[in-house]
Coordinates of C-alpha atoms in Angstrom, one line a residue:
M415 CA 49.2 -53.2 -74.2
K416 CA 51.0 -49.9 -74.5
T417 CA 48.6 -48.9 -77.3
I418 CA 45.6 -49.6 -75.1
I419 CA 47.0 -47.6 -72.2
A420 CA 47.8 -44.7 -74.5
A421 CA 44.3 -44.7 -76.0
Y422 CA 42.8 -44.8 -72.5
S423 CA 45.0 -42.0 -71.3
Q424 CA 44.0 -40.0 -74.4
N425 CA 40.3 -40.6 -73.7
L426 CA 40.7 -39.7 -70.1
S427 CA 42.4 -36.5 -70.9
G428 CA 39.6 -35.7 -73.4
S429 CA 36.9 -36.5 -70.9
R430 CA 38.6 -34.3 -68.3
A431 CA 38.9 -31.5 -70.8
S432 CA 35.2 -31.9 -71.7
I433 CA 34.2 -31.7 -68.0
Q434 CA 36.3 -28.7 -67.5
T435 CA 34.8 -27.0 -70.5
A436 CA 31.3 -27.8 -69.3
L437 CA 32.1 -26.4 -65.8
R438 CA 33.5 -23.2 -67.3
T439 CA 30.3 -22.9 -69.4
L440 CA 28.1 -23.5 -66.4
L441 CA 30.0 -20.9 -64.3
A442 CA 29.9 -18.4 -67.1
A443 CA 26.1 -18.7 -67.4
P444 CA 24.2 -15.9 -65.7
W445 CA 22.9 -17.0 -62.3
P446 CA 19.4 -15.9 -61.1
S447 CA 19.6 -12.6 -59.2
Q448 CA 18.1 -12.3 -55.7
R449 CA 15.3 -10.3 -57.3
D450 CA 14.5 -13.2 -59.7
V451 CA 14.5 -15.7 -56.8
R452 CA 12.2 -13.5 -54.8
S453 CA 9.8 -13.2 -57.7
W454 CA 9.7 -17.0 -58.2
L455 CA 9.0 -17.6 -54.5
Q456 CA 6.2 -15.0 -54.5
L457 CA 4.7 -16.6 -57.6
L458 CA 4.9 -20.1 -56.1
S459 CA 3.3 -18.9 -52.8
V460 CA 0.3 -17.5 -54.7
L461 CA 0.1 -20.6 -56.8
Q462 CA -0.1 -22.9 -53.8
W463 CA -2.8 -20.7 -52.2
V464 CA -5.0 -20.5 -55.3
L465 CA -4.7 -24.3 -55.9
S466 CA -5.5 -25.0 -52.2
F467 CA -8.7 -22.9 -52.4
L468 CA -9.8 -24.1 -55.8
L469 CA -8.8 -27.8 -55.7
L470 CA -7.8 -29.1 -52.3
G471 CA -11.4 -29.9 -51.1
T472 CA -12.5 -31.5 -54.4
V473 CA -9.3 -33.5 -55.0
S474 CA -9.3 -34.8 -51.4
L475 CA -13.0 -35.9 -51.7
L476 CA -12.3 -37.7 -54.9
L477 CA -9.2 -39.4 -53.5
L478 CA -11.1 -40.6 -50.4
I479 CA -13.9 -42.0 -52.6
Y480 CA -11.3 -43.8 -54.8
L481 CA -9.6 -45.3 -51.7
V482 CA -12.9 -46.9 -50.7
F483 CA -12.6 -49.3 -53.6
T484 CA -9.0 -50.3 -52.8
R485 CA -7.2 -52.1 -50.0
F486 CA -6.6 -48.7 -48.4
W487 CA -10.3 -48.3 -47.6
P488 CA -9.7 -48.1 -43.8
I489 CA -8.2 -44.6 -44.4
S490 CA -11.5 -43.3 -45.8
A491 CA -13.4 -45.1 -43.1
L492 CA -11.3 -43.6 -40.3
Y493 CA -11.4 -40.1 -41.8
L494 CA -15.2 -40.3 -42.1
A495 CA -15.5 -41.4 -38.5
W496 CA -13.2 -38.4 -37.6
I497 CA -15.4 -35.9 -39.5
I498 CA -18.6 -37.2 -37.7
F499 CA -16.8 -36.9 -34.3
D500 CA -15.4 -33.5 -35.2
W501 CA -18.5 -32.2 -37.0
D502 CA -19.3 -29.3 -34.7
T503 CA -15.7 -28.0 -34.2
P504 CA -16.0 -25.4 -37.0
E505 CA -19.0 -23.9 -35.2
K506 CA -17.1 -23.7 -31.9
G507 CA -14.2 -21.5 -32.8
G508 CA -12.4 -24.0 -35.0
R509 CA -8.9 -25.2 -34.4
R510 CA -6.3 -22.6 -35.4
L511 CA -2.6 -23.4 -35.5
P512 CA -0.4 -20.3 -34.8
C513 CA 2.5 -21.9 -36.6
L514 CA 0.6 -22.0 -39.8
R515 CA -0.4 -18.4 -39.5
R516 CA 3.3 -17.6 -39.1
W517 CA 4.3 -19.7 -42.1
P518 CA 7.1 -17.9 -43.9
V519 CA 5.4 -18.5 -47.3
W520 CA 2.8 -15.8 -46.4
R521 CA 5.5 -13.1 -46.4
H522 CA 6.1 -14.0 -50.1
F523 CA 2.4 -14.1 -50.7
R524 CA 2.1 -10.6 -49.2
D525 CA 5.0 -9.2 -51.3
Y526 CA 3.6 -10.6 -54.6
F527 CA 0.9 -7.9 -54.8
P528 CA 1.9 -6.4 -52.3
V529 CA -0.7 -6.3 -49.5
K530 CA -0.7 -3.6 -46.8
L531 CA -2.7 -3.1 -43.6
V532 CA -3.5 0.4 -42.5
K533 CA -4.8 1.2 -39.0
T534 CA -6.8 4.3 -38.3
H535 CA -8.1 3.7 -34.8
D536 CA -7.3 1.5 -31.8
L537 CA -9.4 -1.6 -31.0
S538 CA -9.7 -2.3 -27.2
P539 CA -9.2 -5.9 -26.1
S540 CA -12.1 -5.4 -23.6
H541 CA -14.6 -5.5 -26.5
N542 CA -15.6 -7.9 -29.3
Y543 CA -15.9 -6.7 -32.9
I544 CA -17.5 -7.6 -36.2
I545 CA -15.3 -6.3 -39.0
G546 CA -17.1 -5.7 -42.2
S547 CA -14.8 -6.6 -45.1
H548 CA -15.4 -4.8 -48.4
P549 CA -15.3 -5.5 -51.3
H550 CA -15.6 -9.3 -51.9
G551 CA -13.6 -9.4 -55.1
I552 CA -13.1 -12.9 -56.6
L553 CA -11.0 -14.7 -53.9
C554 CA -11.0 -12.2 -51.0
V555 CA -7.2 -11.8 -51.1
G556 CA -7.0 -8.7 -48.9
A557 CA -9.2 -10.2 -46.1
F558 CA -7.3 -13.5 -46.1
C559 CA -3.8 -11.9 -46.0
N560 CA -4.7 -9.4 -43.3
F561 CA -7.0 -11.3 -41.0
I562 CA -5.7 -14.9 -41.4
T563 CA -1.9 -14.6 -42.0
G564 CA 0.4 -12.7 -39.7
S565 CA 2.3 -11.2 -42.6
T566 CA 0.9 -7.7 -42.5
G567 CA 1.3 -7.1 -38.8
F568 CA -2.3 -7.3 -37.5
W569 CA -1.3 -8.6 -34.1
E570 CA 1.3 -5.8 -33.7
M571 CA -1.1 -3.1 -34.8
F572 CA -4.0 -4.4 -32.7
P573 CA -2.5 -6.1 -29.6
G574 CA -4.8 -8.3 -27.7
I575 CA -7.2 -8.8 -30.7
R576 CA -7.7 -12.3 -32.2
P577 CA -8.9 -12.0 -35.8
F578 CA -11.2 -14.6 -37.4
L579 CA -12.5 -14.7 -41.0
T580 CA -15.8 -16.3 -42.0
T581 CA -16.5 -18.2 -45.2
L582 CA -19.2 -20.4 -46.7
A583 CA -20.3 -23.2 -44.3
G584 CA -20.2 -25.7 -47.2
N585 CA -16.4 -25.4 -47.3
F586 CA -16.2 -27.1 -43.9
R587 CA -17.9 -30.2 -45.2
L588 CA -15.1 -30.9 -47.6
P589 CA -12.5 -33.4 -46.3
V590 CA -8.9 -32.1 -45.5
F591 CA -10.0 -28.7 -46.8
R592 CA -11.9 -28.1 -43.5
E593 CA -8.8 -28.8 -41.5
Y594 CA -6.8 -26.4 -43.7
L595 CA -9.4 -23.6 -43.1
M596 CA -9.7 -24.1 -39.4
S597 CA -6.0 -24.2 -38.9
G598 CA -5.8 -20.6 -40.2
G599 CA -8.6 -19.3 -38.1
L600 CA -11.5 -19.4 -40.6
C601 CA -15.0 -20.2 -39.4
P602 CA -18.4 -20.7 -41.1
V603 CA -20.5 -17.6 -41.7
T604 CA -23.4 -18.9 -39.6
R605 CA -25.2 -17.4 -36.6
R606 CA -24.0 -20.3 -34.4
A607 CA -20.3 -19.9 -35.3
I608 CA -20.3 -16.1 -35.1
G609 CA -22.4 -16.2 -31.9
Y610 CA -19.9 -18.6 -30.3
L611 CA -16.9 -16.3 -31.0
L612 CA -18.8 -13.3 -29.7
S613 CA -20.3 -14.8 -26.5
K614 CA -18.3 -17.9 -25.4
N615 CA -14.8 -17.1 -26.3
G616 CA -14.1 -14.1 -24.0
T617 CA -13.3 -10.6 -25.3
G618 CA -10.8 -9.4 -27.8
N619 CA -12.3 -11.3 -30.7
A620 CA -12.6 -9.7 -34.2
V621 CA -14.8 -11.6 -36.6
A622 CA -14.3 -10.4 -40.2
I623 CA -17.3 -11.0 -42.5
V624 CA -17.2 -10.4 -46.2
I625 CA -20.7 -8.9 -46.2
G626 CA -21.3 -8.6 -49.9
G627 CA -20.8 -12.4 -50.4
A628 CA -21.3 -14.3 -53.6
A629 CA -23.7 -11.7 -55.1
E630 CA -21.1 -9.0 -54.8
S631 CA -18.4 -11.1 -56.6
L632 CA -20.6 -11.0 -59.8
S633 CA -20.1 -7.2 -60.0
C634 CA -16.3 -7.4 -59.3
R635 CA -14.3 -5.8 -62.1
P636 CA -11.6 -3.1 -62.3
G637 CA -12.9 0.5 -62.1
V638 CA -16.2 -0.5 -60.5
T639 CA -16.8 -0.1 -56.7
T640 CA -20.2 -1.7 -56.1
L641 CA -21.1 -3.2 -52.7
I642 CA -24.1 -5.4 -51.9
L643 CA -25.0 -3.9 -48.5
K644 CA -28.3 -2.1 -48.4
N645 CA -30.3 -5.1 -47.4
R646 CA -27.6 -7.0 -45.6
K647 CA -28.5 -6.3 -41.9
G648 CA -28.0 -9.7 -40.2
F649 CA -24.5 -8.8 -39.1
V650 CA -25.9 -5.6 -37.4
R651 CA -28.5 -7.6 -35.6
M652 CA -25.9 -10.1 -34.3
A653 CA -23.6 -7.2 -33.2
L654 CA -26.5 -5.8 -31.2
Q655 CA -27.4 -9.1 -29.6
H656 CA -23.8 -9.6 -28.4
G657 CA -22.8 -6.0 -27.9
A658 CA -20.0 -6.3 -30.5
Y659 CA -18.7 -3.1 -32.0
L660 CA -19.0 -2.7 -35.8
V661 CA -15.8 -1.9 -37.7
P662 CA -15.8 -1.1 -41.4
S663 CA -12.8 -2.0 -43.5
F664 CA -12.1 -1.5 -47.2
S665 CA -9.5 -3.3 -49.4
F666 CA -8.5 -0.8 -52.1
G667 CA -7.3 -2.7 -55.2
E668 CA -9.2 -5.9 -54.5
N669 CA -11.2 -5.6 -57.7
D670 CA -8.1 -5.2 -59.9
L671 CA -6.7 -8.7 -59.3
F672 CA -8.8 -10.5 -62.0
R673 CA -10.7 -9.8 -65.2
Q674 CA -14.3 -11.1 -65.1
V675 CA -16.6 -11.9 -68.0
V676 CA -19.7 -9.9 -67.1
F677 CA -22.9 -11.1 -68.7
E678 CA -25.7 -8.7 -69.5
E679 CA -28.6 -8.5 -67.0
G680 CA -31.4 -10.8 -68.3
S681 CA -29.2 -13.0 -70.4
W682 CA -29.3 -16.8 -70.0
M683 CA -25.8 -16.9 -68.5
S684 CA -26.7 -14.3 -66.0
S685 CA -29.8 -16.2 -65.0
I686 CA -27.7 -19.4 -64.5
Q687 CA -25.3 -17.6 -62.3
Q688 CA -28.1 -16.2 -60.1
R689 CA -29.9 -19.5 -59.8
F690 CA -26.7 -21.3 -59.0
Q691 CA -25.9 -18.7 -56.3
K692 CA -29.3 -19.2 -54.6
M693 CA -29.0 -23.0 -54.6
M694 CA -25.3 -23.4 -53.7
G695 CA -24.5 -20.2 -51.8
F696 CA -21.8 -19.0 -54.2
A697 CA -21.7 -17.7 -57.8
P698 CA -19.9 -19.4 -60.7
C699 CA -17.8 -16.4 -61.9
V700 CA -16.1 -16.6 -65.3
F701 CA -12.8 -14.9 -64.6
Y702 CA -9.2 -15.0 -65.7
G703 CA -5.8 -13.6 -64.5
R704 CA -2.2 -14.2 -65.4
G705 CA -0.4 -17.5 -66.0
L706 CA 2.9 -18.7 -64.8
T707 CA 4.5 -16.0 -67.0
S708 CA 3.4 -12.4 -66.9
Q709 CA 2.5 -12.5 -70.6
S710 CA 0.2 -15.5 -70.5
L711 CA -3.4 -15.9 -69.3
G712 CA -4.4 -18.2 -66.4
F713 CA -6.1 -18.3 -63.0
L714 CA -3.4 -16.5 -60.9
P715 CA -4.2 -13.0 -59.7
Y716 CA -2.4 -10.0 -61.3
A717 CA 0.2 -8.4 -59.1
R718 CA -1.7 -5.3 -58.1
P719 CA -1.2 -3.5 -54.7
I720 CA -4.0 -4.1 -52.1
T721 CA -4.3 -1.7 -49.1
T722 CA -6.8 -2.7 -46.5
V723 CA -7.8 0.2 -44.3
V724 CA -9.5 -0.6 -40.9
G725 CA -11.8 2.2 -39.9
E726 CA -13.3 3.6 -36.7
P727 CA -15.4 1.3 -34.5
V728 CA -19.1 2.0 -34.2
A729 CA -20.0 1.5 -30.6
V730 CA -23.0 -0.9 -30.3
P731 CA -25.0 -1.6 -27.1
K732 CA -26.0 -5.1 -26.1
I733 CA -29.7 -5.7 -26.9
E734 CA -30.9 -9.3 -26.8
D735 CA -34.0 -8.6 -29.0
P736 CA -33.3 -5.4 -31.0
S737 CA -36.2 -3.9 -32.9
C738 CA -36.1 -3.4 -36.7
E739 CA -35.9 0.3 -36.1
T740 CA -32.8 -0.1 -34.0
V741 CA -31.2 -2.5 -36.5
D742 CA -31.9 0.1 -39.3
M743 CA -30.4 2.9 -37.2
Y744 CA -27.1 1.1 -36.6
H745 CA -27.0 -0.2 -40.1
E746 CA -27.2 3.4 -41.4
M747 CA -24.5 4.4 -38.9
Y748 CA -22.2 1.6 -40.2
I749 CA -22.8 2.7 -43.9
R750 CA -22.0 6.3 -43.1
S751 CA -18.8 5.2 -41.3
L752 CA -17.8 3.0 -44.3
V753 CA -18.5 5.8 -46.9
K754 CA -16.4 8.2 -44.8
L755 CA -13.6 5.7 -44.7
F756 CA -13.7 5.2 -48.4
N757 CA -13.8 8.9 -49.3
E758 CA -11.0 9.8 -46.9
N759 CA -8.6 7.2 -48.4
K760 CA -9.6 6.6 -52.0
T761 CA -7.1 9.1 -53.5
K762 CA -4.3 7.7 -51.3
Y763 CA -4.7 4.2 -52.7
G764 CA -5.2 4.4 -56.5
L765 CA -8.7 5.9 -57.0
S766 CA -9.6 9.4 -58.2
E767 CA -11.6 12.1 -56.3
T768 CA -14.6 11.5 -58.6
D769 CA -14.9 7.7 -57.7
E770 CA -17.8 7.0 -55.5
L771 CA -19.1 4.0 -53.5
N772 CA -22.1 2.4 -55.2
I773 CA -24.2 0.6 -52.5
L774 CA -27.0 -1.7 -53.6

């Protein structure tokens, strides 16, 4: 018996010594610094945003289809009934949730690049506005961060102004993803949705439209500043019909976030992209960025600074049925204001004096 007790005591002492050694080793190991923790949080915030935009709608749709063939089919049936009942909500201002716009994760998202908003002129709450957002880039990071999240101080810079951002109407047909978009203040880029915000939602509304759209994303690459704008005049006509002021904005650094595989004009891949864009409303870009480590390749944007400069409003009268000449005149005024904004700020935010805005 004494032998057993002695052996047990020896094992216990050995175990205690092993635990103490392990604890000393753990405490001696270098702990992550505050800078490392911030970097991880920033990376995770961008990862969740990219995955949400690329996969949330498709995965939700596939999951609901799968549930139809299980005993949980009532979930799919109830959600389908909800979508039918709620079908027109995106066209009527959506259903924004202020708490989501103030979500702390957006501060980490902002700091990853970082993203900065620059104000050049006041916007009066007694008017409505159409903000032209340029360039499109791959995922419109600057437009999303500045006009949807509250992380860059839009509300403080422009008190009394409610920002909205428009995106493809097809996104609001995807289950769950539509709720995610509306909660942040996104709306379909349709005449009905934009007209509602400019005519039936009071004043102080600023509807941001990425005017270049899918076609512009195909020319997105570092060192190139090409905008698809010359024949995009629908936003000017809508501004005239509702008396909404036109405001140019430019996100310097937007085209530096990804690397895109650009196919030669006339090649079969280029033809496929253009046909797909005409049929589906968006272009299938072949792009890449960084992975979870800075040395690997993946689908996350590179950490490059983005500075969105909001320019001077172009005063627009209210004309219910503007002539083509009037639309052309204000379209030209808008382009001049945008070019002026670009030239006055390009050297401040990473471009050279010789860089020019190429408008197609």
